[in-house]
PDB file of C-alpha atoms in Angstrom:
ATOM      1  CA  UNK A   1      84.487 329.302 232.493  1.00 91.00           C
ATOM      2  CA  UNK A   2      81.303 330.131 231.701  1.00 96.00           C
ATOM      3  CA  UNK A   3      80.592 333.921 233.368  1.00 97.00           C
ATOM      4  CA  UNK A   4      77.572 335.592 231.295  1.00 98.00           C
ATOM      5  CA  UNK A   5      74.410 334.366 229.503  1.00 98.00           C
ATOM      6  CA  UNK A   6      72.084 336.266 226.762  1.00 98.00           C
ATOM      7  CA  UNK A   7      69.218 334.589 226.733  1.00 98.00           C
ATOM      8  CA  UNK A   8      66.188 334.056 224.506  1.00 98.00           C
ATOM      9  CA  UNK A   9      62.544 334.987 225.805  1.00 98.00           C
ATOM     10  CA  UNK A  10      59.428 333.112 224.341  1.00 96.00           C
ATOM     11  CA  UNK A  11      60.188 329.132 225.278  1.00 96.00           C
ATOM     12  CA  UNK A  12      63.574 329.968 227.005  1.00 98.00           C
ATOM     13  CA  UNK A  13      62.894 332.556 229.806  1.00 98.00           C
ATOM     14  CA  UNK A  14      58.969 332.149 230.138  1.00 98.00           C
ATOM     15  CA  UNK A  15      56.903 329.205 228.982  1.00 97.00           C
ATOM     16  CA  UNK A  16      54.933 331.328 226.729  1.00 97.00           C
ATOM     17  CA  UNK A  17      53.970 328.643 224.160  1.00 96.00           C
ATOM     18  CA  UNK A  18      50.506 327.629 225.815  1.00 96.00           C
ATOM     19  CA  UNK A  19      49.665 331.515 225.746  1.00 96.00           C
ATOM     20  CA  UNK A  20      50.590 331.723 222.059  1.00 96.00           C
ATOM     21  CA  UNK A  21      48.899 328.324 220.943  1.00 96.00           C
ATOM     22  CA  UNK A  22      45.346 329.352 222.852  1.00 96.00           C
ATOM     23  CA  UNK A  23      45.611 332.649 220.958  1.00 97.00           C
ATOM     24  CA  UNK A  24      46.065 330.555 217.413  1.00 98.00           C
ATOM     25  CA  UNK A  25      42.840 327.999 218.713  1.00 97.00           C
ATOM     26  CA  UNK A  26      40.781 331.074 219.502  1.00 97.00           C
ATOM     27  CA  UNK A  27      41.466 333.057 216.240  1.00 97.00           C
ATOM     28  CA  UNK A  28      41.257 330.050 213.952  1.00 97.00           C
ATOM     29  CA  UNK A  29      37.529 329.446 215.361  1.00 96.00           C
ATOM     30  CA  UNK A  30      36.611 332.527 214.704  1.00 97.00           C
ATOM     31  CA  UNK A  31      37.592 331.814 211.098  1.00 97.00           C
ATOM     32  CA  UNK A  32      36.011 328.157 211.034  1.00 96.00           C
ATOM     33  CA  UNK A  33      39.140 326.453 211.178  1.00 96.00           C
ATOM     34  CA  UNK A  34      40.099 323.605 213.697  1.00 94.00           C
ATOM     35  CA  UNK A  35      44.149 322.396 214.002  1.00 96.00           C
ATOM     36  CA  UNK A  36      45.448 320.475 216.406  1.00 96.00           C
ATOM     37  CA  UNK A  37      47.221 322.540 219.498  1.00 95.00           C
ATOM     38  CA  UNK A  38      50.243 320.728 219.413  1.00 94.00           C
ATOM     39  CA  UNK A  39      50.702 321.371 215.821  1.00 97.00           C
ATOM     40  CA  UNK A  40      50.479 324.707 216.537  1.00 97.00           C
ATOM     41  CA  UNK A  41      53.366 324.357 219.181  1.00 94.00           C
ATOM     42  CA  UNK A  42      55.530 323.316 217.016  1.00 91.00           C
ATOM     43  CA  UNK A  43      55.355 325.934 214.290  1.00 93.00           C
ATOM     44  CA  UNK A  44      55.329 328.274 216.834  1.00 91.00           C
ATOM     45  CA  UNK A  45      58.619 327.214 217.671  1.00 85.00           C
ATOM     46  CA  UNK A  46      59.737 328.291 214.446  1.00 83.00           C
ATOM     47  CA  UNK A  47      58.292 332.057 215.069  1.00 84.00           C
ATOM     48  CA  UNK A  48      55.050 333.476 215.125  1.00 90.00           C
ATOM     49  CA  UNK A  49      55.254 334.630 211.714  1.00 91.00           C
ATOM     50  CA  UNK A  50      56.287 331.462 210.282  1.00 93.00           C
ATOM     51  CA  UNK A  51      53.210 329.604 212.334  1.00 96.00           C
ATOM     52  CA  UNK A  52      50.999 332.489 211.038  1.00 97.00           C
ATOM     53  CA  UNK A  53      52.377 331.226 207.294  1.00 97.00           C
ATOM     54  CA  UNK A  54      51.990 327.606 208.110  1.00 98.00           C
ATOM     55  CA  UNK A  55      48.405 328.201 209.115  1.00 98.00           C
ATOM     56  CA  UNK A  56      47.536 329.904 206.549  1.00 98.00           C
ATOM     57  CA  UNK A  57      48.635 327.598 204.200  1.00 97.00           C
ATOM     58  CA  UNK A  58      47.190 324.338 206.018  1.00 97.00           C
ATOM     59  CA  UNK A  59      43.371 325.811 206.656  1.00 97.00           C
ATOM     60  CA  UNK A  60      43.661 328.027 202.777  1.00 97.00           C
ATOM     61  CA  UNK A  61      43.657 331.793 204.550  1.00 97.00           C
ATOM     62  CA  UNK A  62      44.382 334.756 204.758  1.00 97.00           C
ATOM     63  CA  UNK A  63      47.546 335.593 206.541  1.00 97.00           C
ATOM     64  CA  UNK A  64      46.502 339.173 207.859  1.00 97.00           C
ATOM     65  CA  UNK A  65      43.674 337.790 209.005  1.00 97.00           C
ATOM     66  CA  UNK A  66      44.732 335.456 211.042  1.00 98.00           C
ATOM     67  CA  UNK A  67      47.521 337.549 212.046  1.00 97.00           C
ATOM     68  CA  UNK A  68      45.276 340.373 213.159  1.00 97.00           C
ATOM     69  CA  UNK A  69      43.046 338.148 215.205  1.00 97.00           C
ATOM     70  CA  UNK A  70      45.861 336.020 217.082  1.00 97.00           C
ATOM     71  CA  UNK A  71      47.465 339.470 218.155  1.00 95.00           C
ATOM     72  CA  UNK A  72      43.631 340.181 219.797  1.00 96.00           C
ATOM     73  CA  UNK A  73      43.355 336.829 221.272  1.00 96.00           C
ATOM     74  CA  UNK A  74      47.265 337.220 222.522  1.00 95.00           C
ATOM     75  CA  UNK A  75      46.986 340.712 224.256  1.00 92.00           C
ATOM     76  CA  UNK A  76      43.860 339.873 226.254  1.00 91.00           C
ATOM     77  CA  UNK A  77      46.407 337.003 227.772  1.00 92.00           C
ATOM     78  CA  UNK A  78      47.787 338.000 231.060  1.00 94.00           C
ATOM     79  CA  UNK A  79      51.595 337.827 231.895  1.00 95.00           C
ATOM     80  CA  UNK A  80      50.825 334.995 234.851  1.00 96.00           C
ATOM     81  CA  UNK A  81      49.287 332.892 232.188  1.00 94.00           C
ATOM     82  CA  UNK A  82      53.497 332.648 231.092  1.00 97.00           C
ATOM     83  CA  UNK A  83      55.343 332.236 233.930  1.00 98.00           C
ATOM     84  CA  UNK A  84      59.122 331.663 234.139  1.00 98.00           C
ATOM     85  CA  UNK A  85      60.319 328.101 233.788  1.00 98.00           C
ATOM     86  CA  UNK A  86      60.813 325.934 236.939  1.00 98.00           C
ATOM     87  CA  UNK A  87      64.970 327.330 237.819  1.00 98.00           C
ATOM     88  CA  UNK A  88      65.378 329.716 235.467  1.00 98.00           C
ATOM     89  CA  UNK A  89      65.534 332.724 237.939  1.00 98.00           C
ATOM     90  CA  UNK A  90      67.793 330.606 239.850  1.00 98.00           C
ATOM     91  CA  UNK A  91      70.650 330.429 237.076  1.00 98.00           C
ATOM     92  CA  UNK A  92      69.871 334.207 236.724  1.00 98.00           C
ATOM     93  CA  UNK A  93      70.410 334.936 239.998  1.00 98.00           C
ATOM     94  CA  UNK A  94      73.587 332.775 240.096  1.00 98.00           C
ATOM     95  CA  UNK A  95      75.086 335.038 237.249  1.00 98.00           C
ATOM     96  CA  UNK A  96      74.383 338.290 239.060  1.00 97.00           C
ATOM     97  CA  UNK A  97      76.043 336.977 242.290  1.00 97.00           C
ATOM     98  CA  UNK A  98      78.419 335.439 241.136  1.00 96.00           C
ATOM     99  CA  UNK A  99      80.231 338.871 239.308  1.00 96.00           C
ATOM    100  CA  UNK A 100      78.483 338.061 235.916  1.00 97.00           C
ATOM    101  CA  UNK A 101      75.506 339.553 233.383  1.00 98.00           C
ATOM    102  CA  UNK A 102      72.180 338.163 232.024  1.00 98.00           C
ATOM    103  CA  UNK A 103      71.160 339.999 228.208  1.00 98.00           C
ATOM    104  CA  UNK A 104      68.950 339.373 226.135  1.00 98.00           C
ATOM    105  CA  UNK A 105      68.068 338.925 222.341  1.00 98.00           C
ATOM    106  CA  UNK A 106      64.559 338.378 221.522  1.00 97.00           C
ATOM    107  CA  UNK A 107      62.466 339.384 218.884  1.00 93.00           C
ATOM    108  CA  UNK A 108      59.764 340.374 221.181  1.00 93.00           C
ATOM    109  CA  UNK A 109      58.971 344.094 221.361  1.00 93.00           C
ATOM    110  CA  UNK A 110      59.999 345.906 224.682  1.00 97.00           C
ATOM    111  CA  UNK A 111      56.903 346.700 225.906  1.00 95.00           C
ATOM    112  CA  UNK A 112      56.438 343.143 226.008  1.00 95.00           C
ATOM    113  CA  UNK A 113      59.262 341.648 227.667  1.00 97.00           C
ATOM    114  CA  UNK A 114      59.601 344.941 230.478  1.00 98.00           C
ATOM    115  CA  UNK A 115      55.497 343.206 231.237  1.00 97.00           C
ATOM    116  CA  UNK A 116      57.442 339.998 232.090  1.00 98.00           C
ATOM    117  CA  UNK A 117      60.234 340.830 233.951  1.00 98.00           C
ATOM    118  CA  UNK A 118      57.956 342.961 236.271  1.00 98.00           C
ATOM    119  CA  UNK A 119      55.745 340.900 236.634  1.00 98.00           C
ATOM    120  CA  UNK A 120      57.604 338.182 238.019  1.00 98.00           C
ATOM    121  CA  UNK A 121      60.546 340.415 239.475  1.00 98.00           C
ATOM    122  CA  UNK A 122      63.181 339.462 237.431  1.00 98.00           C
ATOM    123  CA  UNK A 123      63.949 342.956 235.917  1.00 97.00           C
ATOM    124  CA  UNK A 124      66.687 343.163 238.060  1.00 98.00           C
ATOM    125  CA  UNK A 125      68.446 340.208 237.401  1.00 98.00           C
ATOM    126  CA  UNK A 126      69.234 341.820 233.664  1.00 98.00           C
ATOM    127  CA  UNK A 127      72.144 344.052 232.338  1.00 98.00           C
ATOM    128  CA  UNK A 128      70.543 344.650 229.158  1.00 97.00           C
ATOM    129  CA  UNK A 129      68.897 343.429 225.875  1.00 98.00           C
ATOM    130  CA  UNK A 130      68.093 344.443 222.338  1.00 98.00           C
ATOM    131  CA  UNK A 131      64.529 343.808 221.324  1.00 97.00           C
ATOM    132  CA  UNK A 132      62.618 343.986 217.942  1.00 93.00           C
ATOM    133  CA  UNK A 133      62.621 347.600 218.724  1.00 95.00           C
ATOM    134  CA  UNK A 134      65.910 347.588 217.903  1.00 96.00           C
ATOM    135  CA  UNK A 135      65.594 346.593 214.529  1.00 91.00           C
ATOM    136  CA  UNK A 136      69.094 344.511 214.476  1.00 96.00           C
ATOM    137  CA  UNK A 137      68.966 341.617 211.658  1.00 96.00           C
ATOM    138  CA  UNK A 138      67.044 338.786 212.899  1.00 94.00           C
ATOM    139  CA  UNK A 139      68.157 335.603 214.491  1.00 95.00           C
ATOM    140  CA  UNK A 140      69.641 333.195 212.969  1.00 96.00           C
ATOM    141  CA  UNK A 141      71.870 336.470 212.005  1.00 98.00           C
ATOM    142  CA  UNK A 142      74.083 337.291 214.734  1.00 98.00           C
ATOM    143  CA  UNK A 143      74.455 341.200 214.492  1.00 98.00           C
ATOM    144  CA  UNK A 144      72.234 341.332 217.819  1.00 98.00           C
ATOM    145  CA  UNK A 145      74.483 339.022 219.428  1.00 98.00           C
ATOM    146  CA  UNK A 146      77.383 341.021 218.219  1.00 98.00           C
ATOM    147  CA  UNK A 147      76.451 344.024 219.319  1.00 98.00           C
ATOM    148  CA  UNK A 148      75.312 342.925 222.794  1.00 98.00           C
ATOM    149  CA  UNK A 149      79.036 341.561 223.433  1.00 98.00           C
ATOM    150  CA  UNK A 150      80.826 344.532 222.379  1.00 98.00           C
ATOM    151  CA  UNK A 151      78.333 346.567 224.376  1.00 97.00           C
ATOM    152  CA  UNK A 152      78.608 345.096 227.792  1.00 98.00           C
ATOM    153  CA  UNK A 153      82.252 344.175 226.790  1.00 98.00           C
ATOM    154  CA  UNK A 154      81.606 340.313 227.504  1.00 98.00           C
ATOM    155  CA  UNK A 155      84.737 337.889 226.535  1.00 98.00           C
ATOM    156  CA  UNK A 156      83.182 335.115 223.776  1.00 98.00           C
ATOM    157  CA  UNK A 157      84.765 332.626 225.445  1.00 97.00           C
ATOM    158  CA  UNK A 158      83.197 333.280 228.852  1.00 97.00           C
ATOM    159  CA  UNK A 159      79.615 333.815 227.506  1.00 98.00           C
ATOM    160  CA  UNK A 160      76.910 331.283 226.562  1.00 98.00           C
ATOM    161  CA  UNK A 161      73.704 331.967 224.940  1.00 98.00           C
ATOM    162  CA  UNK A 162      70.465 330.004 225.849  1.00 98.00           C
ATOM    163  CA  UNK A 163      67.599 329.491 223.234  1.00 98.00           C
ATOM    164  CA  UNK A 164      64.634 326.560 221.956  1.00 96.00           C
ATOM    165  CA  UNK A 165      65.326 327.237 218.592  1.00 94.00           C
ATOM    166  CA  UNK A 166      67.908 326.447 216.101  1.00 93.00           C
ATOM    167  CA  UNK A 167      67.991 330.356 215.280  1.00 94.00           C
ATOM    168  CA  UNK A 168      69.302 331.185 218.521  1.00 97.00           C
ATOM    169  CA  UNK A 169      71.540 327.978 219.002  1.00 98.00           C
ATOM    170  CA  UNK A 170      72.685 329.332 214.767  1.00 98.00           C
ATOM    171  CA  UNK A 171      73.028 333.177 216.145  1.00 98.00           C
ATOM    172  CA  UNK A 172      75.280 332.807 219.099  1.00 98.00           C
ATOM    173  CA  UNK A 173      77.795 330.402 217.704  1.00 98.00           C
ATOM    174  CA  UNK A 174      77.949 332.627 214.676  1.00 98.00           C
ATOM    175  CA  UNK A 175      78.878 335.649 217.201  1.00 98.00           C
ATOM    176  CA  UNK A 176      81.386 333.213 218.369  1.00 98.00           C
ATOM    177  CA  UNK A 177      79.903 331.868 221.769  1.00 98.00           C
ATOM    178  CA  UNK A 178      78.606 328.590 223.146  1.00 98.00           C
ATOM    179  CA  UNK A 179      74.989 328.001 222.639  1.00 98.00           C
ATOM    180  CA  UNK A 180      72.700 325.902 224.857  1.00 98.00           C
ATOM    181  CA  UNK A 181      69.547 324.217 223.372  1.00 98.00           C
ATOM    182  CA  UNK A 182      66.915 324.417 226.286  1.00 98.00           C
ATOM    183  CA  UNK A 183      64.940 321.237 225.315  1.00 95.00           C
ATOM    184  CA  UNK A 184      64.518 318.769 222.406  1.00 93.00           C
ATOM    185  CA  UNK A 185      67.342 317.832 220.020  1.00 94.00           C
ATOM    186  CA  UNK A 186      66.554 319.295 216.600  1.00 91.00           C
ATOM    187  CA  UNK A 187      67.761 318.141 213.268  1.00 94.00           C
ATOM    188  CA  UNK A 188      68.643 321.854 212.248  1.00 93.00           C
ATOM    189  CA  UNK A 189      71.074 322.774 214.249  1.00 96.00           C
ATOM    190  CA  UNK A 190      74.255 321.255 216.792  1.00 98.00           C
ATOM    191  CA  UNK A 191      74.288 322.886 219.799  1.00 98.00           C
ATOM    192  CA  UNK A 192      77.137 322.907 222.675  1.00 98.00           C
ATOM    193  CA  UNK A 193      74.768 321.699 225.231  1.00 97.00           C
ATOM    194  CA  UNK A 194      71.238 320.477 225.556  1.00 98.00           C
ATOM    195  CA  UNK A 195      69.235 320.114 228.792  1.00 98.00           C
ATOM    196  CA  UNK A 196      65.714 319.409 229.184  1.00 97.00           C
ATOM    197  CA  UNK A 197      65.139 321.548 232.520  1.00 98.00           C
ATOM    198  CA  UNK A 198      67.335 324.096 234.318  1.00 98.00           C
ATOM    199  CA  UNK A 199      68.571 322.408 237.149  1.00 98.00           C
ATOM    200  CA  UNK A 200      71.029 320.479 234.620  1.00 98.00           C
ATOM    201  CA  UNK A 201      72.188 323.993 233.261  1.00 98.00           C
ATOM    202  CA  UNK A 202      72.520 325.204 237.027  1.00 98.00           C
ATOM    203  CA  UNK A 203      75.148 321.980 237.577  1.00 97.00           C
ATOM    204  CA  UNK A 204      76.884 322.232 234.019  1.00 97.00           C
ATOM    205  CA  UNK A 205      77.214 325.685 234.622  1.00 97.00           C
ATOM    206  CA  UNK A 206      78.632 325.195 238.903  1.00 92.00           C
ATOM    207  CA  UNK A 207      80.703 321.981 237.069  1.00 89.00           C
ATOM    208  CA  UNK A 208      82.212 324.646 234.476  1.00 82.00           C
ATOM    209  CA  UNK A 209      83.723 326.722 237.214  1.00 76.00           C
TER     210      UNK A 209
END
C-alpha cells in the first residue's frame, strides 16, 4: 500500500513549462535568435541547464548569456502564471488525511518553491523537502531520495515518488521506491506507473489500498 509520495516540482507539482519556455523566446530575441517553443519544451524537460546547452549549441551562443538573460525574463514571471496541475492538490490532500506525508526533491532553490506553495496554499499539505539549497547529488542520483526516507522514517515499500523526467523516475527506484511517470512514455527510463493526468493517480492510488 502505497502511504507517502516525494514529489518533483517543475512539470510534476506546477505546470511551470510555459513560464520557462516564454523566458527562453524572450531571451533568445534579445540575442537575434528564433526556435520553435515546443522545442524548447522539450529540452526543458531535460533541465534548464541542459536546454540552456542545447540552445546554445543550436543558435552558435554563448551559454552565460543566454543563461543570464532567461533567469531575467524568468523572475519577472509571476507564480499564477504556473499554477498547480488540474488534481494534484487533491492526491496531496488525500496523503495528509489519510495518516501519510508529501516531500519533495527538486532542484529548484527554496526561495522558489516556498513562492509556490504559498501562493496557491499548498504549504501545508508538505512534511518536508530538500532543495538545490541542499546541495545533495543531483537526480538521477538518489542520495536526496535517500536521505528524505531515512529522515521522515518512510518504509520504501509504502512510498512512491512522482516525476516528468527519467531522472526522477531513475532516482527513486534507485532509493528503492516505486516511481510514477506523470505524462509521456520516454525511451530512457521504465517507470512503475504512467498516467497522463491526476485523477488516474488519485484511483491507482484509492485501488492500491
Amino acid at each position: 500500500m502505497i502511504r507517502h509520495i516525494i514529489w518533483d516540482v517543475d512539470g510534476t507539482l506546477f505546470d511551470t513549462y510555459p513560464a520557462f519556455a516564454n523566458s527562453f523566446l524572450f531571451a533568445l530575441k534579445d540575442l537575434g535568435c528564433d526556435v520553435p517553443p515546443d522545442w524548447i519544451t522539450l529540452q526543458a524537460r531535460v533541465s534548464i541547464d541542459y536546454c540552456v546547452k542545447a540552445l546554445a549549441e543550436r543558435c552558435q551562443l554563448d551559454e552565460d548569456e543566454i543563461g543570464e538573460k532567461f533567469d531575467f525574463y524568468y523572475s519577472s514571471s509571476t507564480t499564477l502564471d504556473q499554477p498547480p496541475f488540474e488534481g494534484v492538490i487533491k492526491i496531496c490532500k488525500f496523503i495528509k488525511e489519510t495518516g501519510g506525508e508529501n516531500l519533495i526533491v527538486t532542484h529548484r532553490r527554496e526561495t522558489g518553491l516556498i513562492e509556490l506553495l504559498d501562493t496557491f496554499n499548498m504549504n501545508q499539505y508538505f512534511s518536508g523537502w530538500t532543495t538545490a539549497d541542499d546541495s545533495y547529488k543531483r537526480k538521477p542520483d538518489p542520495e536526496a531520495f535517500l536521505v528524505t526516507l531515512a529522515k521522515h522514517k518512510l518504509a520504501p515499500i509504502e512510498t512512491l515518488t512522482v516525476g516528468d523526467r527519467a531522472i526522477d523516475i531513475l532516482a527513486g527506484q534507485a532509493a528503492g521506491i516505486k516511481a510514477c511517470l506523470f505524462g509521456d512514455p520516454l525511451p530512457t527510463c521504465q517507470p512503475d506507473l504512467i498516467v497522463q493526468n491526476y485523477a488516474q493517480l488519485f484511483e491507482w492510488l484509492k485501488e492500491s489500498r
